[in-house]
mmCIF file of C-alpha atoms in Angstrom:
data_model
loop_
_atom_site.group_PDB
_atom_site.id
_atom_site.type_symbol
_atom_site.label_atom_id
_atom_site.label_comp_id
_atom_site.label_asym_id
_atom_site.label_seq_id
_atom_site.Cartn_x
_atom_site.Cartn_y
_atom_site.Cartn_z
ATOM 1 C CA MET A 224 0.098 -0.213 -0.029
ATOM 2 C CA PHE A 225 1.488 3.368 -1.000
ATOM 3 C CA ARG A 226 1.967 5.676 1.666
ATOM 4 C CA PRO A 227 4.131 8.786 1.443
ATOM 5 C CA TYR A 228 6.866 9.935 4.036
ATOM 6 C CA ILE A 229 4.317 12.162 5.659
ATOM 7 C CA LYS A 230 1.676 9.369 6.458
ATOM 8 C CA ARG A 231 4.867 6.719 7.302
ATOM 9 C CA THR A 232 4.655 6.347 11.476
ATOM 10 C CA GLY A 233 8.300 5.643 11.315
ATOM 11 C CA ILE A 234 9.483 8.926 9.795
ATOM 12 C CA LEU A 235 7.360 11.150 11.938
ATOM 13 C CA VAL A 236 8.348 9.302 15.218
ATOM 14 C CA PHE A 237 11.902 10.140 13.897
ATOM 15 C CA ILE A 238 10.949 14.096 12.864
ATOM 16 C CA ALA A 239 9.598 14.275 16.595
ATOM 17 C CA ALA A 240 12.440 12.557 18.561
ATOM 18 C CA VAL A 241 15.134 14.947 16.456
ATOM 19 C CA ASN A 242 12.810 18.067 17.418
ATOM 20 C CA LEU A 243 12.580 16.711 20.922
ATOM 21 C CA LEU A 244 16.480 16.344 20.968
ATOM 22 C CA LEU A 245 16.921 20.058 19.231
ATOM 23 C CA VAL A 246 14.905 21.543 21.842
ATOM 24 C CA TYR A 247 16.645 19.911 24.935
ATOM 25 C CA LEU A 248 20.260 21.582 23.009
ATOM 26 C CA SER A 249 18.599 24.532 22.843
ATOM 27 C CA TYR A 250 17.345 24.494 26.415
ATOM 28 C CA VAL A 251 20.841 23.555 28.037
ATOM 29 C CA SER A 252 22.821 25.575 25.546
ATOM 30 C CA TYR A 253 24.226 29.144 26.999
ATOM 31 C CA GLU A 254 26.834 31.577 25.984
ATOM 32 C CA PHE A 255 29.910 31.964 28.072
ATOM 33 C CA GLU A 256 31.804 35.503 28.654
ATOM 34 C CA PRO A 257 35.063 34.736 30.659
ATOM 35 C CA SER A 258 36.078 37.278 33.363
ATOM 36 C CA LYS A 259 39.133 39.009 33.515
ATOM 37 C CA ASN A 260 42.067 36.769 34.511
ATOM 38 C CA TYR A 261 39.965 33.658 33.576
ATOM 39 C CA ALA A 262 43.203 31.465 32.534
ATOM 40 C CA MET A 263 44.771 32.132 35.893
ATOM 41 C CA LYS A 264 41.809 31.586 38.133
ATOM 42 C CA ILE A 265 41.677 28.241 36.392
ATOM 43 C CA LYS A 266 45.254 27.636 36.786
ATOM 44 C CA ALA A 267 44.942 28.530 40.557
ATOM 45 C CA SER A 268 41.959 25.823 40.976
ATOM 46 C CA ARG A 269 43.716 23.101 39.037
ATOM 47 C CA ILE A 270 46.794 23.678 41.382
ATOM 48 C CA MET A 271 44.645 23.614 44.515
ATOM 49 C CA GLU A 272 42.859 20.154 42.978
ATOM 50 C CA GLN A 273 46.486 18.756 42.764
ATOM 51 C CA ALA A 274 47.186 19.820 46.470
ATOM 52 C CA LEU A 275 43.934 18.383 47.608
ATOM 53 C CA ASP A 276 44.686 15.065 46.178
ATOM 54 C CA ILE A 277 47.660 15.047 48.482
ATOM 55 C CA THR A 278 46.211 16.135 51.341
ATOM 56 C CA ASN A 279 43.461 13.248 50.946
ATOM 57 C CA ARG A 280 46.345 10.724 50.403
ATOM 58 C CA TYR A 281 47.901 12.208 53.391
ATOM 59 C CA SER A 282 45.128 11.808 55.547
ATOM 60 C CA GLN A 283 44.823 8.025 54.634
ATOM 61 C CA SER A 284 48.202 7.662 56.213
ATOM 62 C CA GLN A 285 47.516 9.666 59.357
ATOM 63 C CA ILE A 286 43.992 9.272 60.333
ATOM 64 C CA SER A 287 42.124 5.820 61.643
ATOM 65 C CA ASP A 288 39.783 4.113 59.209
ATOM 66 C CA SER A 289 36.799 4.942 61.567
ATOM 67 C CA ILE A 290 37.772 8.842 62.022
ATOM 68 C CA ARG A 291 38.144 9.189 58.267
ATOM 69 C CA ASN A 292 35.125 7.533 57.408
ATOM 70 C CA PHE A 293 33.346 9.820 59.665
ATOM 71 C CA SER A 294 34.876 12.858 58.318
ATOM 72 C CA LEU A 295 34.649 11.636 54.617
ATOM 73 C CA SER A 296 30.922 11.634 55.138
ATOM 74 C CA TYR A 297 31.053 15.277 55.064
ATOM 75 C CA ASP A 298 34.101 15.792 52.826
ATOM 76 C CA ARG A 299 32.372 16.954 49.415
ATOM 77 C CA PHE A 300 35.429 17.673 47.597
ATOM 78 C CA ASN A 301 37.478 14.737 49.014
ATOM 79 C CA SER A 302 40.050 16.773 50.581
ATOM 80 C CA GLY A 303 41.095 14.862 53.529
ATOM 81 C CA LEU A 304 40.937 18.239 55.293
ATOM 82 C CA VAL A 305 37.166 17.906 57.106
ATOM 83 C CA GLY A 306 37.990 17.458 61.009
ATOM 84 C CA LEU A 307 36.184 16.754 63.690
ATOM 85 C CA ASP A 308 33.497 18.151 66.201
ATOM 86 C CA SER A 309 34.529 19.903 69.821
ATOM 87 C CA THR A 310 33.474 17.102 71.830
ATOM 88 C CA SER A 311 35.733 14.719 70.053
ATOM 89 C CA SER A 312 38.846 16.674 69.188
ATOM 90 C CA SER A 313 41.071 17.862 72.678
ATOM 91 C CA MET A 314 42.533 20.613 70.722
ATOM 92 C CA THR A 315 39.676 22.342 69.565
ATOM 93 C CA THR A 316 39.798 25.944 70.480
ATOM 94 C CA LYS A 317 35.947 26.954 69.895
ATOM 95 C CA GLU A 318 33.165 25.938 68.015
ATOM 96 C CA GLY A 319 33.409 26.395 64.193
ATOM 97 C CA SER A 320 31.063 25.999 61.155
ATOM 98 C CA LEU A 321 30.932 22.907 59.294
ATOM 99 C CA HIS A 322 29.621 24.518 56.155
ATOM 100 C CA SER A 323 32.461 26.824 56.266
ATOM 101 C CA LYS A 324 35.053 24.120 56.311
ATOM 102 C CA VAL A 325 33.523 22.372 53.682
ATOM 103 C CA ALA A 326 33.052 25.340 51.426
ATOM 104 C CA VAL A 327 36.691 26.565 51.640
ATOM 105 C CA THR A 328 37.670 22.826 50.355
ATOM 106 C CA ASN A 329 36.306 23.915 46.619
ATOM 107 C CA PRO A 330 38.793 24.486 44.331
ATOM 108 C CA ASN A 331 36.998 26.972 42.866
ATOM 109 C CA PHE A 332 37.847 29.093 46.187
ATOM 110 C CA SER A 333 41.373 29.681 45.387
ATOM 111 C CA ALA A 334 40.035 31.901 42.297
ATOM 112 C CA LEU A 335 38.395 34.501 45.049
ATOM 113 C CA PHE A 336 42.145 35.103 46.009
ATOM 114 C CA ILE A 337 43.066 35.999 42.271
ATOM 115 C CA GLU A 338 39.804 38.305 41.965
ATOM 116 C CA LEU A 339 40.894 39.987 45.081
ATOM 117 C CA PHE A 340 44.386 40.268 44.326
ATOM 118 C CA SER A 341 43.582 41.772 40.924
ATOM 119 C CA LYS A 342 41.310 44.194 42.465
ATOM 120 C CA ILE A 343 44.307 45.419 44.651
ATOM 121 C CA ASP A 344 46.584 45.739 41.515
ATOM 122 C CA SER A 345 46.473 43.873 38.470
ATOM 123 C CA THR A 346 50.118 44.025 38.471
ATOM 124 C CA LEU A 347 50.258 41.785 41.525
ATOM 125 C CA ILE A 348 49.140 38.755 39.453
ATOM 126 C CA ASP A 349 51.421 39.147 36.857
ATOM 127 C CA PRO A 350 53.476 35.822 36.876
ATOM 128 C CA ALA A 351 56.289 37.596 35.171
ATOM 129 C CA LYS A 352 57.285 39.395 38.452
ATOM 130 C CA THR A 353 57.430 38.391 42.268
ATOM 131 C CA ASP A 354 55.778 40.045 44.677
ATOM 132 C CA THR A 355 55.458 39.411 48.350
ATOM 133 C CA ILE A 356 52.390 39.475 50.943
ATOM 134 C CA ALA A 357 52.182 38.950 54.689
ATOM 135 C CA VAL A 358 50.008 35.960 55.813
ATOM 136 C CA SER A 359 48.337 34.971 59.019
ATOM 137 C CA TYR A 360 46.831 31.408 58.964
ATOM 138 C CA THR A 361 45.320 29.185 61.864
ATOM 139 C CA GLY A 362 44.465 25.776 61.674
ATOM 140 C CA SER A 363 40.653 26.522 61.509
ATOM 141 C CA PHE A 364 40.278 27.022 57.559
ATOM 142 C CA PRO A 365 43.072 24.712 56.272
ATOM 143 C CA GLY A 366 40.932 24.577 52.861
ATOM 144 C CA ALA A 367 41.306 28.246 52.805
ATOM 145 C CA ASN A 368 45.050 28.489 53.648
ATOM 146 C CA ILE A 369 45.539 25.866 50.485
ATOM 147 C CA ALA A 370 43.608 27.987 48.247
ATOM 148 C CA LEU A 371 45.766 30.936 48.982
ATOM 149 C CA LEU A 372 49.079 28.856 48.562
ATOM 150 C CA SER A 373 47.528 27.593 45.342
ATOM 151 C CA ALA A 374 46.873 31.658 44.232
ATOM 152 C CA CYS A 375 50.281 32.502 45.164
ATOM 153 C CA LYS A 376 51.791 29.505 42.703
ATOM 154 C CA ALA A 377 49.388 30.741 39.861
ATOM 155 C CA ALA A 378 50.502 34.061 40.039
ATOM 156 C CA ASN A 379 53.970 34.162 41.548
ATOM 157 C CA ILE A 380 53.332 35.693 44.681
ATOM 158 C CA TYR A 381 55.575 34.996 47.573
ATOM 159 C CA PRO A 382 53.789 34.863 51.063
ATOM 160 C CA ILE A 383 55.559 35.320 54.462
ATOM 161 C CA ILE A 384 53.538 33.112 56.780
ATOM 162 C CA ILE A 385 52.784 33.087 60.364
ATOM 163 C CA SER A 386 50.724 30.476 61.508
ATOM 164 C CA SER A 387 48.740 29.384 64.436
ATOM 165 C CA ILE A 388 48.666 25.656 65.339
ATOM 166 C CA GLY A 389 44.939 26.006 67.178
ATOM 167 C CA SER A 390 41.583 24.947 65.382
ATOM 168 C CA SER A 391 38.106 25.520 65.709
ATOM 169 C CA SER A 392 35.634 22.316 64.967
ATOM 170 C CA TRP A 393 35.751 20.613 61.714
ATOM 171 C CA GLY A 394 39.211 22.417 60.628
ATOM 172 C CA ALA A 395 42.623 20.992 61.380
ATOM 173 C CA ASN A 396 41.696 20.084 64.918
ATOM 174 C CA GLN A 397 43.521 16.292 64.840
ATOM 175 C CA ILE A 398 46.486 15.768 66.682
ATOM 176 C CA ASP A 399 47.659 13.376 63.911
ATOM 177 C CA MET A 400 46.836 15.799 61.194
ATOM 178 C CA THR A 401 47.240 19.623 61.941
ATOM 179 C CA TRP A 402 48.152 22.620 60.111
ATOM 180 C CA ALA A 403 51.628 22.165 60.906
ATOM 181 C CA ASP A 404 51.569 18.507 59.379
ATOM 182 C CA ILE A 405 49.630 19.588 56.667
ATOM 183 C CA GLU A 406 51.472 22.605 55.474
ATOM 184 C CA ASN A 407 54.794 20.802 55.861
ATOM 185 C CA HIS A 408 53.895 17.780 53.787
ATOM 186 C CA LEU A 409 52.700 20.146 51.048
ATOM 187 C CA PHE A 410 55.962 22.028 51.183
ATOM 188 C CA ASN A 411 57.882 18.813 50.689
ATOM 189 C CA ASN A 412 55.284 17.806 47.686
ATOM 190 C CA ILE A 413 53.966 20.892 45.932
ATOM 191 C CA PHE A 414 54.312 24.254 47.278
ATOM 192 C CA GLU A 415 57.808 26.264 47.698
ATOM 193 C CA TYR A 416 56.859 28.089 50.953
ATOM 194 C CA LYS A 417 55.915 27.230 54.333
ATOM 195 C CA SER A 418 55.280 29.146 57.728
ATOM 196 C CA ILE A 419 58.372 30.936 59.148
ATOM 197 C CA ALA A 420 57.024 30.583 62.844
ATOM 198 C CA PHE A 421 53.832 29.053 64.600
ATOM 199 C CA SER A 422 51.744 29.964 67.635
ATOM 200 C CA LEU A 423 49.479 28.029 69.865
ATOM 201 C CA GLY A 424 46.418 30.465 68.606
ATOM 202 C CA GLY A 425 43.244 30.259 70.795
ATOM 203 C CA ASP A 426 42.866 32.524 73.734
ATOM 204 C CA GLN A 427 45.480 35.023 74.081
ATOM 205 C CA ASP A 428 47.402 33.477 71.128
ATOM 206 C CA ARG A 429 48.244 30.772 74.022
ATOM 207 C CA ALA A 430 45.613 28.251 73.684
ATOM 208 C CA GLU A 431 44.830 28.987 77.328
ATOM 209 C CA GLU A 432 41.419 27.385 76.883
ATOM 210 C CA LEU A 433 43.032 23.906 76.576
ATOM 211 C CA SER A 434 44.720 21.547 78.709
ATOM 212 C CA GLU A 435 48.171 22.197 79.712
ATOM 213 C CA GLU A 436 48.867 18.157 78.369
ATOM 214 C CA THR A 437 47.332 19.310 75.233
ATOM 215 C CA ARG A 438 49.478 22.572 74.562
ATOM 216 C CA GLU A 439 52.765 20.643 75.183
ATOM 217 C CA ALA A 440 51.526 18.319 72.592
ATOM 218 C CA LEU A 441 50.895 20.987 70.380
ATOM 219 C CA LYS A 442 54.562 22.561 71.057
ATOM 220 C CA THR A 443 55.967 19.190 70.363
ATOM 221 C CA LYS A 444 54.172 19.056 67.039
ATOM 222 C CA ILE A 445 55.539 22.453 66.121
ATOM 223 C CA ALA A 446 59.042 21.455 66.732
ATOM 224 C CA SER A 447 58.611 18.125 65.212
ATOM 225 C CA ASN A 448 57.826 19.817 61.851
ATOM 226 C CA ASP A 449 61.028 22.043 62.156
ATOM 227 C CA TYR A 450 58.979 25.457 63.124
ATOM 228 C CA ASN A 451 59.879 28.034 65.454
ATOM 229 C CA LEU A 452 57.432 28.976 68.137
ATOM 230 C CA ILE A 453 56.200 31.740 69.096
ATOM 231 C CA GLU A 454 55.839 31.923 72.974
ATOM 232 C CA SER A 455 54.613 35.231 74.972
ATOM 233 C CA SER A 456 53.188 36.184 78.111
ATOM 234 C CA SER A 457 50.405 38.084 76.745
ATOM 235 C CA LEU A 458 48.556 38.781 73.614
ATOM 236 C CA SER A 459 50.374 42.128 73.061
ATOM 237 C CA GLU A 460 53.728 40.238 73.342
ATOM 238 C CA SER A 461 52.517 37.849 70.713
ATOM 239 C CA ILE A 462 51.554 41.049 68.318
ATOM 240 C CA ASP A 463 54.891 42.260 68.741
ATOM 241 C CA GLN A 464 56.783 39.330 68.077
ATOM 242 C CA ARG A 465 54.507 38.491 64.971
ATOM 243 C CA MET A 466 55.137 41.946 63.328
ATOM 244 C CA LYS A 467 58.766 41.772 64.542
ATOM 245 C CA LEU A 468 59.216 38.966 62.422
ATOM 246 C CA TYR A 469 57.188 40.356 59.264
ATOM 247 C CA ASN A 470 59.348 43.234 59.274
ATOM 248 C CA SER A 471 62.393 41.579 59.651
ATOM 249 C CA SER A 472 62.640 40.445 56.124
ATOM 250 C CA GLY A 473 62.791 44.257 55.115
ATOM 251 C CA ILE A 474 60.073 43.541 52.436
ATOM 252 C CA ASP A 475 57.831 45.812 50.918
ATOM 253 C CA TYR A 476 54.383 44.192 51.273
ATOM 254 C CA LYS A 477 51.689 44.257 48.580
ATOM 255 C CA ALA A 478 48.785 43.325 50.784
ATOM 256 C CA TYR A 479 48.134 41.249 54.249
ATOM 257 C CA VAL A 480 45.843 38.286 54.168
ATOM 258 C CA THR A 481 44.669 36.991 57.370
ATOM 259 C CA ILE A 482 42.640 33.720 57.443
ATOM 260 C CA GLY A 483 40.380 32.602 60.403
ATOM 261 C CA GLY A 484 40.043 34.075 63.603
ATOM 262 C CA SER A 485 43.320 34.316 65.066
ATOM 263 C CA ALA A 486 42.960 36.610 67.991
ATOM 264 C CA ALA A 487 46.698 38.106 67.447
ATOM 265 C CA SER A 488 45.820 38.849 63.768
ATOM 266 C CA LEU A 489 42.216 40.445 64.403
ATOM 267 C CA GLY A 490 41.896 41.117 68.215
ATOM 268 C CA ASP A 491 39.105 39.994 70.292
ATOM 269 C CA SER A 492 35.680 39.155 69.179
ATOM 270 C CA THR A 493 34.772 42.865 69.319
ATOM 271 C CA THR A 494 37.406 44.227 67.778
ATOM 272 C CA MET A 495 37.364 41.955 64.829
ATOM 273 C CA ARG A 496 34.174 43.309 64.059
ATOM 274 C CA MET A 497 35.310 46.652 62.707
ATOM 275 C CA PHE A 498 37.307 44.605 60.033
ATOM 276 C CA LEU A 499 34.815 43.413 57.320
ATOM 277 C CA PRO A 500 35.594 40.103 55.429
ATOM 278 C CA GLY A 501 36.794 40.270 52.144
ATOM 279 C CA LEU A 502 39.080 43.361 50.618
ATOM 280 C CA SER A 503 39.514 46.459 53.347
ATOM 281 C CA TYR A 504 41.437 49.444 53.027
ATOM 282 C CA GLU A 505 40.643 50.506 56.636
ATOM 283 C CA LYS A 506 38.447 49.811 59.632
ATOM 284 C CA ASP A 507 34.652 50.191 59.077
ATOM 285 C CA ALA A 508 33.808 53.539 60.364
ATOM 286 C CA GLU A 509 30.075 53.047 61.306
ATOM 287 C CA ILE A 510 30.881 49.719 63.320
ATOM 288 C CA GLU A 511 33.822 51.290 65.091
ATOM 289 C CA GLU A 512 31.823 54.183 66.114
ATOM 290 C CA ALA A 513 29.050 51.746 67.342
ATOM 291 C CA ILE A 514 31.447 50.163 69.530
ATOM 292 C CA ASN A 515 32.887 52.946 70.864
ATOM 293 C CA ASN A 516 29.571 54.348 71.840
ATOM 294 C CA ALA A 517 28.337 51.313 73.525
ATOM 295 C CA LEU A 518 27.239 51.838 76.641
ATOM 296 C CA ASP A 519 27.350 48.093 77.821
ATOM 297 C CA GLU A 520 30.813 47.820 79.552
ATOM 298 C CA ASP A 521 30.319 44.126 79.427
ATOM 299 C CA LEU A 522 30.190 44.244 75.728
ATOM 300 C CA ILE A 523 34.060 44.864 75.406
ATOM 301 C CA ASP A 524 36.519 43.276 77.432
ATOM 302 C CA TYR A 525 39.412 46.310 77.786
ATOM 303 C CA ASP A 526 42.159 44.050 78.456
ATOM 304 C CA ILE A 527 41.986 42.399 75.349
ATOM 305 C CA SER A 528 41.000 45.178 73.109
ATOM 306 C CA ARG A 529 44.011 47.520 74.124
ATOM 307 C CA ALA A 530 45.987 45.557 72.371
ATOM 308 C CA VAL A 531 46.423 46.763 68.686
ATOM 309 C CA PRO A 532 45.497 43.409 66.528
ATOM 310 C CA VAL A 533 48.299 42.678 63.338
ATOM 311 C CA ILE A 534 45.442 43.643 60.786
ATOM 312 C CA GLN A 535 45.139 47.134 62.123
ATOM 313 C CA LYS A 536 48.830 47.604 62.191
ATOM 314 C CA PHE A 537 48.939 46.854 58.551
ATOM 315 C CA ILE A 538 46.249 49.205 57.870
ATOM 316 C CA GLU A 539 47.206 52.345 59.668
ATOM 317 C CA GLU A 540 51.068 51.827 60.410
ATOM 318 C CA VAL A 541 52.323 49.818 57.000
ATOM 319 C CA ASN A 542 49.359 51.188 55.301
ATOM 320 C CA ILE A 543 48.517 48.553 52.925
ATOM 321 C CA PRO A 544 44.940 46.644 51.985
ATOM 322 C CA VAL A 545 44.157 43.324 53.818
ATOM 323 C CA ILE A 546 42.089 40.529 52.925
ATOM 324 C CA ASN A 547 39.968 38.999 55.765
ATOM 325 C CA ILE A 548 39.112 35.368 55.035
ATOM 326 C CA ARG A 549 36.360 34.701 57.528
ATOM 327 C CA ASN A 550 32.554 34.741 57.439
ATOM 328 C CA ILE A 551 32.437 32.184 54.636
ATOM 329 C CA ASN A 552 28.805 32.036 54.537
ATOM 330 C CA ASN A 553 29.004 35.923 53.113
ATOM 331 C CA LEU A 554 31.962 35.618 51.052
ATOM 332 C CA SER A 555 30.060 32.583 49.214
ATOM 333 C CA ASP A 556 27.193 34.446 48.744
ATOM 334 C CA TRP A 557 28.894 37.224 47.243
ATOM 335 C CA TYR A 558 31.090 35.588 44.732
ATOM 336 C CA ASP A 559 28.837 32.818 43.706
ATOM 337 C CA LEU A 560 30.515 29.980 45.844
ATOM 338 C CA PRO A 561 28.291 27.176 47.030
ATOM 339 C CA TYR A 562 27.996 26.855 50.603
ATOM 340 C CA SER A 563 24.806 25.169 52.369
ATOM 341 C CA ASP A 564 24.276 21.702 51.732
ATOM 342 C CA ASP A 565 21.435 22.164 49.411
ATOM 343 C CA ALA A 566 23.500 24.729 47.463
ATOM 344 C CA TYR A 567 25.922 21.875 45.778
ATOM 345 C CA ASN A 568 25.094 19.959 42.260
ATOM 346 C CA SER A 569 27.275 18.567 40.088
ATOM 347 C CA LYS A 570 27.778 21.853 37.940
ATOM 348 C CA ASN A 571 28.737 24.191 40.718
ATOM 349 C CA MET A 572 31.591 21.826 41.944
ATOM 350 C CA GLU A 573 33.101 21.750 38.770
ATOM 351 C CA VAL A 574 36.748 23.784 38.236
ATOM 352 C CA GLY A 575 35.667 26.999 36.448
ATOM 353 C CA PHE A 576 31.610 27.135 37.216
ATOM 354 C CA GLY A 577 30.341 30.187 38.529
ATOM 355 C CA GLU A 578 30.673 34.219 38.546
ATOM 356 C CA LEU A 579 34.078 34.507 39.428
ATOM 357 C CA PHE A 580 35.141 32.998 36.090
ATOM 358 C CA GLY A 581 32.612 34.400 33.994
ATOM 359 C CA VAL A 582 28.953 34.843 32.733
ATOM 360 C CA ARG A 583 26.904 32.381 31.421
ATOM 361 C CA THR A 584 23.738 33.314 29.511
ATOM 362 C CA PRO A 585 21.095 30.868 28.685
ATOM 363 C CA HIS A 586 20.167 29.825 25.331
ATOM 364 C CA HIS A 587 23.285 30.147 22.749
ATOM 365 C CA LYS A 588 21.857 32.035 20.159
ATOM 366 C CA SER A 589 23.864 30.278 17.609
ATOM 367 C CA VAL A 590 22.646 27.180 18.710
ATOM 368 C CA LEU A 591 19.244 28.602 18.936
ATOM 369 C CA TRP A 592 19.282 29.480 14.911
ATOM 370 C CA LEU A 593 20.943 26.100 14.402
ATOM 371 C CA CYS A 594 18.452 23.906 15.929
ATOM 372 C CA LEU A 595 15.417 26.002 14.273
ATOM 373 C CA LEU A 596 17.219 25.299 10.797
ATOM 374 C CA ILE A 597 17.517 21.911 11.595
ATOM 375 C CA SER A 598 14.169 21.522 12.803
ATOM 376 C CA LEU A 599 12.830 23.481 9.714
ATOM 377 C CA SER A 600 14.920 21.702 7.436
ATOM 378 C CA THR A 601 13.594 18.250 8.186
ATOM 379 C CA LEU A 602 9.969 19.289 8.167
ATOM 380 C CA ILE A 603 10.969 21.043 4.622
ATOM 381 C CA TRP A 604 12.479 17.524 3.597
ATOM 382 C CA VAL A 605 9.492 15.302 4.749
ATOM 383 C CA VAL A 606 6.819 17.405 2.958
ATOM 384 C CA VAL A 607 8.980 17.952 -0.355
ATOM 385 C CA SER A 608 10.118 14.432 -0.382
ATOM 386 C CA SER A 609 6.049 13.732 0.160
ATOM 387 C CA ILE A 610 4.874 15.563 -2.792
ATOM 388 C CA SER A 611 7.393 14.243 -4.762
ATOM 389 C CA GLN A 612 6.561 10.578 -3.881
ATOM 390 C CA VAL A 613 2.968 11.684 -4.742
ATOM 391 C CA ASN A 614 3.464 13.437 -7.983
ATOM 392 C CA LYS A 615 5.784 9.960 -9.104
ATOM 393 C CA LYS A 616 2.803 7.710 -7.930
ATOM 394 C CA MET A 617 0.602 9.859 -10.142
ATOM 395 C CA GLU A 618 2.445 9.676 -13.245
ATOM 396 C CA GLU A 619 2.983 5.766 -12.720
ATOM 397 C CA ILE A 620 -1.145 5.823 -12.351
ATOM 398 C CA HIS A 621 -1.715 8.271 -15.363
ATOM 399 C CA ASN A 622 0.629 6.277 -17.436
ATOM 400 C CA GLU A 623 -0.632 2.603 -16.544
ATOM 401 C CA PRO A 624 -2.515 1.243 -19.752
ATOM 402 C CA ILE A 625 -6.372 0.882 -19.696
ATOM 403 C CA GLU A 626 -7.209 -2.895 -20.773
#
């Protein structure tokens, strides 16, 4: 029985399937406009990927399987850097946010530093030259520490680092895998720089909230990794020692980067509020005024607040910009990085995804036009072919002899 293409079920099903595929391709297509310094951001993120592979394998050798399996259940990026809650660790200095500790293990977090460095000075991320920055680390955010190291390696920036070994919960708060252990291991495997000294961190930068036994264990850990120990009788003395170490190099620093809530770097819980997360050139005047005008004297610990923290000295005395990495939830929101559990998906966990790397506009125009052209072409083909078949059949009927 004669049927042209337009009446054949198989042909119609094929055309429908092709058009459904074209609709899908049109829907998922996008135009991508890369951000400034896109290539360097990708480079930094790839370096961090390599570093996290090293720390993940290192954690396998350092941490027992039972504890590691517990941490892995939260470790979205397989970093080996997610620690324990405060009840499971004797060296935890204070409560911390699990979401924040996980968010900074995202390799894309290293691109944030490239973005902030470029805002300070575009020449700072010129790999053809070497600039130097001053850095303060704690054990609380090992992922963010590694993100900065990765950005420094990508941009050829040399960091002069002073760290504290103490950590809030979910950070590097396991005695067998402190930040001193992690940094030293990375120094031997991927990075060319490490801290010039360590303090205990925590209260008064002397970890006064920890037991004497734990403090001694941490001092032993610092010494076993060949670091100098900053020991002081007060927070002010610790700050002075840090500034002497930074200044002893005689280097013209381009920026000061502080990661975590070090008392020596940021001051007490009241003082640190004056220094907003991200890039700053000065204290926040409104917050400072509100604190100075506070009537409730219980709000301010005067003994601690009299100590001028390192961040303030760099802003006011050295006169350089600071990058303050805390309030990770805000930074993640500002720079389009996933933070809460329901924010993660297969796309935004890929290297190079997000507004840090560029703008994605849905429905690429070229793809839309191409799909439309293909769709119209299939329809025209089936119509023209069917007409041709009908005409041919009519000619055959017309030419048949009449008996």
